[in-house]
mmCIF file of C-alpha atoms and ligand atoms in Angstrom:
data_model
loop_
_atom_site.group_PDB
_atom_site.id
_atom_site.type_symbol
_atom_site.label_atom_id
_atom_site.label_comp_id
_atom_site.label_asym_id
_atom_site.label_seq_id
_atom_site.Cartn_x
_atom_site.Cartn_y
_atom_site.Cartn_z
ATOM 1 C CA UNK R 1 34.023 6.482 112.203
ATOM 2 C CA UNK R 2 33.807 10.140 113.131
ATOM 3 C CA UNK R 3 31.797 11.247 110.085
ATOM 4 C CA UNK R 4 31.610 15.011 109.905
ATOM 5 C CA UNK R 5 28.450 16.460 108.386
ATOM 6 C CA UNK R 6 29.502 18.728 105.539
ATOM 7 C CA UNK R 7 26.076 20.039 104.686
ATOM 8 C CA UNK R 8 22.594 19.423 106.030
ATOM 9 C CA UNK R 9 20.042 18.179 103.524
ATOM 10 C CA UNK R 10 16.379 17.177 103.699
ATOM 11 C CA UNK R 11 16.498 13.773 102.009
ATOM 12 C CA UNK R 12 20.155 12.728 102.105
ATOM 13 C CA UNK R 13 23.120 12.861 104.434
ATOM 14 C CA UNK R 14 26.454 14.162 103.233
ATOM 15 C CA UNK R 15 29.484 13.584 105.412
ATOM 16 C CA UNK R 16 33.253 13.341 105.327
ATOM 17 C CA UNK R 17 35.923 11.323 107.094
ATOM 18 C CA UNK R 18 39.609 10.789 106.311
ATOM 19 C CA UNK R 19 39.573 11.395 102.565
ATOM 20 C CA UNK R 20 36.185 9.735 102.056
ATOM 21 C CA UNK R 21 32.915 11.520 101.239
ATOM 22 C CA UNK R 22 29.715 9.635 102.029
ATOM 23 C CA UNK R 23 26.430 10.366 100.284
ATOM 24 C CA UNK R 24 23.573 8.509 101.916
ATOM 25 C CA UNK R 25 19.916 8.507 100.896
ATOM 26 C CA UNK R 26 17.893 9.209 104.019
ATOM 27 C CA UNK R 27 14.365 7.987 103.290
ATOM 28 C CA UNK R 28 14.422 4.590 105.006
ATOM 29 C CA UNK R 29 10.587 4.573 105.443
ATOM 30 C CA UNK R 30 10.291 3.963 101.672
ATOM 31 C CA UNK R 31 13.428 1.825 101.336
ATOM 32 C CA UNK R 32 15.312 4.953 100.217
ATOM 33 C CA UNK R 33 13.231 5.558 97.103
ATOM 34 C CA UNK R 34 14.285 8.836 95.519
ATOM 35 C CA UNK R 35 12.275 11.938 94.644
ATOM 36 C CA UNK R 36 13.504 14.732 92.379
ATOM 37 C CA UNK R 37 14.698 16.519 95.529
ATOM 38 C CA UNK R 38 16.656 13.469 96.738
ATOM 39 C CA UNK R 39 18.401 13.356 93.389
ATOM 40 C CA UNK R 40 19.032 17.100 93.311
ATOM 41 C CA UNK R 41 20.614 16.906 96.749
ATOM 42 C CA UNK R 42 22.711 13.885 95.728
ATOM 43 C CA UNK R 43 23.844 15.737 92.611
ATOM 44 C CA UNK R 44 24.898 18.739 94.642
ATOM 45 C CA UNK R 45 26.738 16.552 97.163
ATOM 46 C CA UNK R 46 28.481 14.681 94.339
ATOM 47 C CA UNK R 47 29.648 18.012 92.928
ATOM 48 C CA UNK R 48 30.860 19.108 96.382
ATOM 49 C CA UNK R 49 32.782 15.816 96.641
ATOM 50 C CA UNK R 50 34.260 16.387 93.212
ATOM 51 C CA UNK R 51 35.442 19.896 94.083
ATOM 52 C CA UNK R 52 36.732 19.002 97.562
ATOM 53 C CA UNK R 53 40.468 18.367 97.237
ATOM 54 C CA UNK R 54 40.499 16.350 100.444
ATOM 55 C CA UNK R 55 38.150 13.776 98.950
ATOM 56 C CA UNK R 56 39.763 10.815 97.188
ATOM 57 C CA UNK R 57 36.892 8.327 97.206
ATOM 58 C CA UNK R 58 33.103 8.665 97.425
ATOM 59 C CA UNK R 59 30.751 6.183 99.083
ATOM 60 C CA UNK R 60 27.159 6.015 97.888
ATOM 61 C CA UNK R 61 24.754 4.333 100.264
ATOM 62 C CA UNK R 62 21.364 4.402 101.962
ATOM 63 C CA UNK R 63 20.412 4.875 105.611
ATOM 64 C CA UNK R 64 18.880 2.199 107.785
ATOM 65 C CA UNK R 65 20.553 -1.073 106.845
ATOM 66 C CA UNK R 66 17.437 -2.351 105.028
ATOM 67 C CA UNK R 67 17.832 -0.637 101.667
ATOM 68 C CA UNK R 68 20.419 0.960 99.438
ATOM 69 C CA UNK R 69 17.727 2.442 97.202
ATOM 70 C CA UNK R 70 14.404 1.182 95.826
ATOM 71 C CA UNK R 71 14.403 3.468 92.787
ATOM 72 C CA UNK R 72 12.103 6.315 91.890
ATOM 73 C CA UNK R 73 9.427 7.062 94.471
ATOM 74 C CA UNK R 74 6.322 5.726 92.734
ATOM 75 C CA UNK R 75 4.039 7.872 94.882
ATOM 76 C CA UNK R 76 5.398 11.046 93.248
ATOM 77 C CA UNK R 77 5.579 9.603 89.766
ATOM 78 C CA UNK R 78 3.469 11.855 87.556
ATOM 79 C CA UNK R 79 2.882 12.490 83.901
ATOM 80 C CA UNK R 80 6.346 12.261 82.313
ATOM 81 C CA UNK R 81 8.549 11.793 85.336
ATOM 82 C CA UNK R 82 8.902 12.146 89.074
ATOM 83 C CA UNK R 83 7.300 15.305 90.384
ATOM 84 C CA UNK R 84 8.675 17.593 93.069
ATOM 85 C CA UNK R 85 7.327 20.673 94.820
ATOM 86 C CA UNK R 86 7.604 22.714 91.635
ATOM 87 C CA UNK R 87 5.171 20.277 89.936
ATOM 88 C CA UNK R 88 7.663 19.640 87.132
ATOM 89 C CA UNK R 89 8.136 15.981 86.113
ATOM 90 C CA UNK R 90 11.797 14.931 86.040
ATOM 91 C CA UNK R 91 14.049 11.952 85.308
ATOM 92 C CA UNK R 92 16.989 13.727 86.896
ATOM 93 C CA UNK R 93 18.548 10.506 88.194
ATOM 94 C CA UNK R 94 19.980 10.098 84.693
ATOM 95 C CA UNK R 95 22.107 13.190 85.285
ATOM 96 C CA UNK R 96 23.270 11.744 88.600
ATOM 97 C CA UNK R 97 24.311 8.523 86.827
ATOM 98 C CA UNK R 98 26.466 10.627 84.500
ATOM 99 C CA UNK R 99 27.997 12.450 87.454
ATOM 100 C CA UNK R 100 28.916 9.159 89.132
ATOM 101 C CA UNK R 101 30.663 7.992 85.993
ATOM 102 C CA UNK R 102 32.325 11.343 85.351
ATOM 103 C CA UNK R 103 33.677 12.261 88.783
ATOM 104 C CA UNK R 104 37.420 11.549 88.533
ATOM 105 C CA UNK R 105 37.476 9.689 91.839
ATOM 106 C CA UNK R 106 36.314 6.134 92.552
ATOM 107 C CA UNK R 107 32.689 5.855 93.703
ATOM 108 C CA UNK R 108 31.888 2.829 95.862
ATOM 109 C CA UNK R 109 28.321 1.588 96.318
ATOM 110 C CA UNK R 110 27.878 0.311 99.869
ATOM 111 C CA UNK R 111 24.788 -1.863 99.533
ATOM 112 C CA UNK R 112 22.708 -3.151 102.430
ATOM 113 C CA UNK R 113 19.240 -4.487 101.662
ATOM 114 C CA UNK R 114 17.321 -3.510 98.553
ATOM 115 C CA UNK R 115 19.016 -2.182 95.449
ATOM 116 C CA UNK R 116 16.021 -2.219 93.136
ATOM 117 C CA UNK R 117 14.884 -0.465 89.962
ATOM 118 C CA UNK R 118 16.527 2.923 89.483
ATOM 119 C CA UNK R 119 18.306 2.216 92.772
ATOM 120 C CA UNK R 120 19.861 -0.877 91.267
ATOM 121 C CA UNK R 121 21.128 1.148 88.324
ATOM 122 C CA UNK R 122 22.780 3.592 90.740
ATOM 123 C CA UNK R 123 24.935 0.810 92.200
ATOM 124 C CA UNK R 124 25.627 -0.592 88.716
ATOM 125 C CA UNK R 125 27.159 2.700 87.561
ATOM 126 C CA UNK R 126 29.398 2.974 90.631
ATOM 127 C CA UNK R 127 33.031 1.922 90.167
ATOM 128 C CA UNK R 128 32.818 -0.760 92.846
ATOM 129 C CA UNK R 129 30.000 -2.367 94.831
ATOM 130 C CA UNK R 130 30.337 -3.910 98.259
ATOM 131 C CA UNK R 131 27.286 -5.796 99.449
ATOM 132 C CA UNK R 132 26.035 -6.911 102.818
ATOM 133 C CA UNK R 133 24.669 -10.448 103.069
ATOM 134 C CA UNK R 134 21.139 -9.016 103.225
ATOM 135 C CA UNK R 135 21.497 -7.208 99.890
ATOM 136 C CA UNK R 136 18.862 -7.907 97.223
ATOM 137 C CA UNK R 137 19.238 -6.804 93.642
ATOM 138 C CA UNK R 138 16.908 -6.463 90.713
ATOM 139 C CA UNK R 139 15.120 -4.366 88.125
ATOM 140 C CA UNK R 140 11.356 -3.846 88.199
ATOM 141 C CA UNK R 141 10.770 -1.596 85.180
ATOM 142 C CA UNK R 142 8.592 -3.893 83.059
ATOM 143 C CA UNK R 143 6.515 -4.643 86.181
ATOM 144 C CA UNK R 144 5.854 -1.037 87.181
ATOM 145 C CA UNK R 145 5.837 0.610 83.765
ATOM 146 C CA UNK R 146 9.367 1.868 83.369
ATOM 147 C CA UNK R 147 12.711 0.989 81.853
ATOM 148 C CA UNK R 148 16.247 2.357 81.820
ATOM 149 C CA UNK R 149 17.643 1.640 78.371
ATOM 150 C CA UNK R 150 20.773 3.661 79.016
ATOM 151 C CA UNK R 151 23.425 2.573 81.500
ATOM 152 C CA UNK R 152 20.709 0.496 83.168
ATOM 153 C CA UNK R 153 20.622 -1.806 80.144
ATOM 154 C CA UNK R 154 23.804 -1.520 78.118
ATOM 155 C CA UNK R 155 26.238 -0.935 80.950
ATOM 156 C CA UNK R 156 24.584 -3.648 83.028
ATOM 157 C CA UNK R 157 25.114 -5.975 80.049
ATOM 158 C CA UNK R 158 28.802 -5.049 80.012
ATOM 159 C CA UNK R 159 28.989 -5.971 83.685
ATOM 160 C CA UNK R 160 27.060 -9.254 83.765
ATOM 161 C CA UNK R 161 26.846 -10.205 80.086
ATOM 162 C CA UNK R 162 23.985 -9.974 77.599
ATOM 163 C CA UNK R 163 22.063 -13.087 78.627
ATOM 164 C CA UNK R 164 22.045 -12.253 82.326
ATOM 165 C CA UNK R 165 21.188 -8.563 81.746
ATOM 166 C CA UNK R 166 18.233 -9.552 79.585
ATOM 167 C CA UNK R 167 17.101 -12.061 82.210
ATOM 168 C CA UNK R 168 17.325 -9.392 84.927
ATOM 169 C CA UNK R 169 15.162 -6.963 82.952
ATOM 170 C CA UNK R 170 12.711 -9.332 81.273
ATOM 171 C CA UNK R 171 11.888 -11.448 84.360
ATOM 172 C CA UNK R 172 12.248 -8.770 87.073
ATOM 173 C CA UNK R 173 13.465 -11.434 89.516
ATOM 174 C CA UNK R 174 15.364 -10.604 92.695
ATOM 175 C CA UNK R 175 18.899 -11.823 93.305
ATOM 176 C CA UNK R 176 20.670 -12.257 96.608
ATOM 177 C CA UNK R 177 24.188 -11.142 97.465
ATOM 178 C CA UNK R 178 25.769 -14.478 96.512
ATOM 179 C CA UNK R 179 23.980 -14.478 93.139
ATOM 180 C CA UNK R 180 25.272 -10.948 92.590
ATOM 181 C CA UNK R 181 28.818 -11.946 93.497
ATOM 182 C CA UNK R 182 28.678 -14.910 91.175
ATOM 183 C CA UNK R 183 27.574 -12.803 88.199
ATOM 184 C CA UNK R 184 30.195 -10.131 88.847
ATOM 185 C CA UNK R 185 27.574 -7.563 89.827
ATOM 186 C CA UNK R 186 29.327 -6.846 93.135
ATOM 187 C CA UNK R 187 32.950 -6.988 94.215
ATOM 188 C CA UNK R 188 32.527 -8.452 97.670
ATOM 189 C CA UNK R 189 29.917 -9.736 100.113
ATOM 190 C CA UNK R 190 30.308 -9.258 103.861
ATOM 191 C CA UNK R 191 28.099 -9.572 106.956
ATOM 192 C CA UNK R 192 25.974 -6.464 107.473
ATOM 193 C CA UNK R 193 27.855 -5.492 110.624
ATOM 194 C CA UNK R 194 31.121 -5.486 108.645
ATOM 195 C CA UNK R 195 29.792 -3.520 105.686
ATOM 196 C CA UNK R 196 31.047 -0.059 106.558
ATOM 197 C CA UNK R 197 34.328 -1.361 107.967
ATOM 198 C CA UNK R 198 35.094 -3.340 104.823
ATOM 199 C CA UNK R 199 34.053 -0.481 102.581
ATOM 200 C CA UNK R 200 36.326 1.874 104.515
ATOM 201 C CA UNK R 201 39.197 -0.630 104.210
ATOM 202 C CA UNK R 202 38.727 -0.689 100.448
ATOM 203 C CA UNK R 203 38.604 3.114 100.411
ATOM 204 C CA UNK R 204 41.804 3.277 102.480
ATOM 205 C CA UNK R 205 43.562 1.012 99.986
ATOM 206 C CA UNK R 206 42.561 3.286 97.133
ATOM 207 C CA UNK R 207 43.531 6.404 99.077
ATOM 208 C CA UNK R 208 47.067 5.005 99.365
ATOM 209 C CA UNK R 209 47.326 4.817 95.594
ATOM 210 C CA UNK R 210 48.328 7.510 93.131
ATOM 211 C CA UNK R 211 45.246 9.717 92.631
ATOM 212 C CA UNK R 212 46.362 10.563 89.108
ATOM 213 C CA UNK R 213 46.715 6.888 88.194
ATOM 214 C CA UNK R 214 43.215 6.150 89.550
ATOM 215 C CA UNK R 215 41.862 9.158 87.691
ATOM 216 C CA UNK R 216 43.448 8.052 84.414
ATOM 217 C CA UNK R 217 42.189 4.503 84.888
ATOM 218 C CA UNK R 218 38.620 5.589 85.588
ATOM 219 C CA UNK R 219 38.526 7.687 82.444
ATOM 220 C CA UNK R 220 40.203 4.874 80.490
ATOM 221 C CA UNK R 221 37.579 2.358 81.615
ATOM 222 C CA UNK R 222 34.898 4.884 80.653
ATOM 223 C CA UNK R 223 36.455 5.799 77.309
ATOM 224 C CA UNK R 224 35.994 2.395 75.768
ATOM 225 C CA UNK R 225 32.268 2.516 76.465
ATOM 226 C CA UNK R 226 31.433 6.181 76.136
ATOM 227 C CA UNK R 227 32.554 6.898 72.583
ATOM 228 C CA UNK R 228 33.377 10.529 71.799
ATOM 229 C CA UNK R 229 32.356 11.657 75.289
ATOM 230 C CA UNK R 230 34.619 9.020 76.821
ATOM 231 C CA UNK R 231 37.535 10.105 74.674
ATOM 232 C CA UNK R 232 36.861 13.712 75.656
ATOM 233 C CA UNK R 233 37.120 12.721 79.328
ATOM 234 C CA UNK R 234 40.318 10.732 78.856
ATOM 235 C CA UNK R 235 41.794 13.448 76.654
ATOM 236 C CA UNK R 236 40.946 16.073 79.262
ATOM 237 C CA UNK R 237 43.122 14.151 81.681
ATOM 238 C CA UNK R 238 45.901 14.018 79.096
ATOM 239 C CA UNK R 239 45.644 17.805 78.809
ATOM 240 C CA UNK R 240 45.800 18.092 82.586
ATOM 241 C CA UNK R 241 49.043 16.101 82.598
ATOM 242 C CA UNK R 242 50.429 18.145 79.697
ATOM 243 C CA UNK R 243 49.646 21.388 81.534
ATOM 244 C CA UNK R 244 51.884 20.116 84.340
ATOM 245 C CA UNK R 245 54.870 19.857 81.966
ATOM 246 C CA UNK R 246 57.626 22.411 81.309
ATOM 247 C CA UNK R 247 57.012 22.009 77.605
ATOM 248 C CA UNK R 248 53.400 23.211 77.848
ATOM 249 C CA UNK R 249 54.376 25.998 80.241
ATOM 250 C CA UNK R 250 56.911 27.261 77.669
ATOM 251 C CA UNK R 251 53.997 27.868 75.272
ATOM 252 C CA UNK R 252 52.088 29.822 77.904
ATOM 253 C CA UNK R 253 55.150 31.798 79.042
ATOM 254 C CA UNK R 254 56.117 32.759 75.492
ATOM 255 C CA UNK R 255 52.605 34.053 74.833
ATOM 256 C CA UNK R 256 52.475 36.047 78.061
ATOM 257 C CA UNK R 257 56.017 37.411 77.477
ATOM 258 C CA UNK R 258 55.204 38.239 73.855
ATOM 259 C CA UNK R 259 58.108 36.190 72.497
ATOM 260 C CA UNK R 260 58.519 33.199 70.209
ATOM 261 C CA UNK R 261 58.209 29.893 72.059
ATOM 262 C CA UNK R 262 61.364 27.771 72.214
ATOM 263 C CA UNK R 263 60.193 24.187 71.982
ATOM 264 C CA UNK R 264 63.459 22.941 70.451
ATOM 265 C CA UNK R 265 64.847 21.772 73.781
ATOM 266 C CA UNK R 266 62.005 19.369 74.500
ATOM 267 C CA UNK R 267 62.491 15.681 73.702
ATOM 268 C CA UNK R 268 60.977 14.022 70.675
ATOM 269 C CA UNK R 269 60.353 10.641 72.278
ATOM 270 C CA UNK R 270 60.520 7.640 69.970
HETATM 271 O O1 1HA Q 1 13.163 3.031 85.918
HETATM 272 C C1 1HA Q 1 13.431 4.266 86.385
HETATM 273 C C2 1HA Q 1 13.923 5.238 85.501
HETATM 274 C C3 1HA Q 1 14.146 4.960 84.142
HETATM 275 C C4 1HA Q 1 14.637 5.950 83.290
HETATM 276 C C5 1HA Q 1 14.872 7.218 83.796
HETATM 277 C C6 1HA Q 1 14.654 7.500 85.133
HETATM 278 C C7 1HA Q 1 14.188 6.509 85.997
HETATM 279 C C8 1HA Q 1 13.966 6.771 87.341
HETATM 280 C C9 1HA Q 1 13.502 5.795 88.177
HETATM 281 C C10 1HA Q 1 13.200 4.534 87.698
HETATM 282 C C11 1HA Q 1 12.698 3.524 88.638
HETATM 283 O O2 1HA Q 1 13.235 3.422 89.718
HETATM 284 S S1 1HA Q 1 11.400 2.480 88.209
HETATM 285 C C12 1HA Q 1 11.406 1.312 89.530
HETATM 286 C C13 1HA Q 1 10.800 1.846 90.825
HETATM 287 N N1 1HA Q 1 10.971 0.967 91.959
HETATM 288 C C14 1HA Q 1 10.313 -0.150 92.145
HETATM 289 O O3 1HA Q 1 9.518 -0.602 91.335
HETATM 290 C C15 1HA Q 1 10.520 -0.866 93.451
HETATM 291 C C16 1HA Q 1 9.298 -0.731 94.307
HETATM 292 N N2 1HA Q 1 9.462 -1.404 95.592
HETATM 293 C C17 1HA Q 1 9.356 -2.720 95.724
HETATM 294 O O4 1HA Q 1 9.190 -3.469 94.775
HETATM 295 C C18 1HA Q 1 9.410 -3.260 97.116
HETATM 296 O O5 1HA Q 1 9.182 -2.208 98.027
HETATM 297 C C19 1HA Q 1 10.766 -3.897 97.470
HETATM 298 C C20 1HA Q 1 10.950 -5.178 96.638
HETATM 299 C C21 1HA Q 1 11.955 -2.970 97.221
HETATM 300 C C22 1HA Q 1 10.773 -4.264 98.957
HETATM 301 O O6 1HA Q 1 9.641 -5.032 99.288
HETATM 302 P P1 1HA Q 1 9.189 -5.186 100.828
HETATM 303 O O7 1HA Q 1 10.351 -5.600 101.664
HETATM 304 O O8 1HA Q 1 7.963 -6.047 100.816
HETATM 305 O O9 1HA Q 1 8.842 -3.717 101.330
HETATM 306 P P2 1HA Q 1 7.525 -2.852 101.013
HETATM 307 O O10 1HA Q 1 6.477 -3.108 102.040
HETATM 308 O O11 1HA Q 1 7.117 -2.998 99.598
HETATM 309 O O12 1HA Q 1 8.129 -1.375 101.172
HETATM 310 C C23 1HA Q 1 8.208 -0.681 102.409
HETATM 311 C C24 1HA Q 1 7.587 0.675 102.214
HETATM 312 O O13 1HA Q 1 8.349 1.388 101.267
HETATM 313 C C25 1HA Q 1 6.194 0.577 101.637
HETATM 314 O O14 1HA Q 1 5.481 1.669 102.148
HETATM 315 P P3 1HA Q 1 4.272 1.446 103.213
HETATM 316 O O15 1HA Q 1 3.351 0.419 102.611
HETATM 317 O O16 1HA Q 1 4.985 0.937 104.443
HETATM 318 O O17 1HA Q 1 3.680 2.795 103.397
HETATM 319 C C26 1HA Q 1 6.422 0.777 100.166
HETATM 320 O O18 1HA Q 1 5.290 1.288 99.496
HETATM 321 C C27 1HA Q 1 7.542 1.796 100.180
HETATM 322 N N3 1HA Q 1 8.327 1.761 98.951
HETATM 323 C C28 1HA Q 1 9.249 0.860 98.598
HETATM 324 N N4 1HA Q 1 9.756 1.145 97.383
HETATM 325 C C29 1HA Q 1 9.140 2.265 96.976
HETATM 326 C C30 1HA Q 1 8.225 2.657 97.985
HETATM 327 N N5 1HA Q 1 7.470 3.752 97.859
HETATM 328 C C31 1HA Q 1 7.598 4.465 96.730
HETATM 329 N N6 1HA Q 1 8.441 4.147 95.742
HETATM 330 C C32 1HA Q 1 9.231 3.060 95.811
HETATM 331 N N7 1HA Q 1 10.105 2.783 94.813
#
């Protein structure tokens, strides 16, 4: 694929091809563990993908074929979070998780190798996950002195069920691609050399579909889980659709033209 670099970053790659944006963690020497800078760059790229009208689907992945992401970089873990050049401790990956769930376009995790700890949670919050046969999944929190009690716990439990989610967190075992497929943690398993091709085929199928329908569905899936914030997201999409209607435009036009709106002609559906 002729991926076009959209912006150069230090710790990630951000590229575009045929309606697909690809955000790839580029720290293969540490199995793509993230620092605050990695996350900041991913956040910015995710926002660029959101704003780019050409982009219909986003792929999240890691460089090198050996790891998707191994979580927070433990060598920069300080007092209260992961520390960057500004010396400030951060848990900014939580904001990235929210962005992945909020962007009104499907996000596909393309997982080769390790998806561990906070890196595992990143694939969990993606809309879809496609795994290579060498993929390995797991949480390590209780082993390394951490936990993600947000999406990492409750959303994981929605995906694989309460018993399995508790097993994953309490035992910190590692699971292979077939285990993950069996528990519904991933959508598909393919040989490593087919990973990008298959992921792009899935993206192409989604790109053929109605973007508004996909957008509505994503916010509908979120709404059930996200309470008031989920309803706000779904309702925002309802407002978007309403703004496209003649009926809503009549309200705007009447205001701008300083006249009474004439809504009488619009249908009162049963
Ligand atoms: O839980 C959270 C959060 C919760 C709430 C809010 C925010 C959160 C943010 C983050 C996190 C976390 O991510 S906590 C969990 C952090 N991650 C881990 O505990 C995984 C650590 N890594 C491993 O257990 C293993 O590396 C591995 C099972 C993924 C792979 O093992 P393997 O194949 O034996 O490779 P290994 O030799 O261990 O790793 C290769 C190199 O990468 C090593 O460096 P080297 O000795 O060659 O210099 C290794 O130290 C480095 N590396 C791997 N993972 C990390 C890492 N360096 C720093 N941080 C890592 N996470």
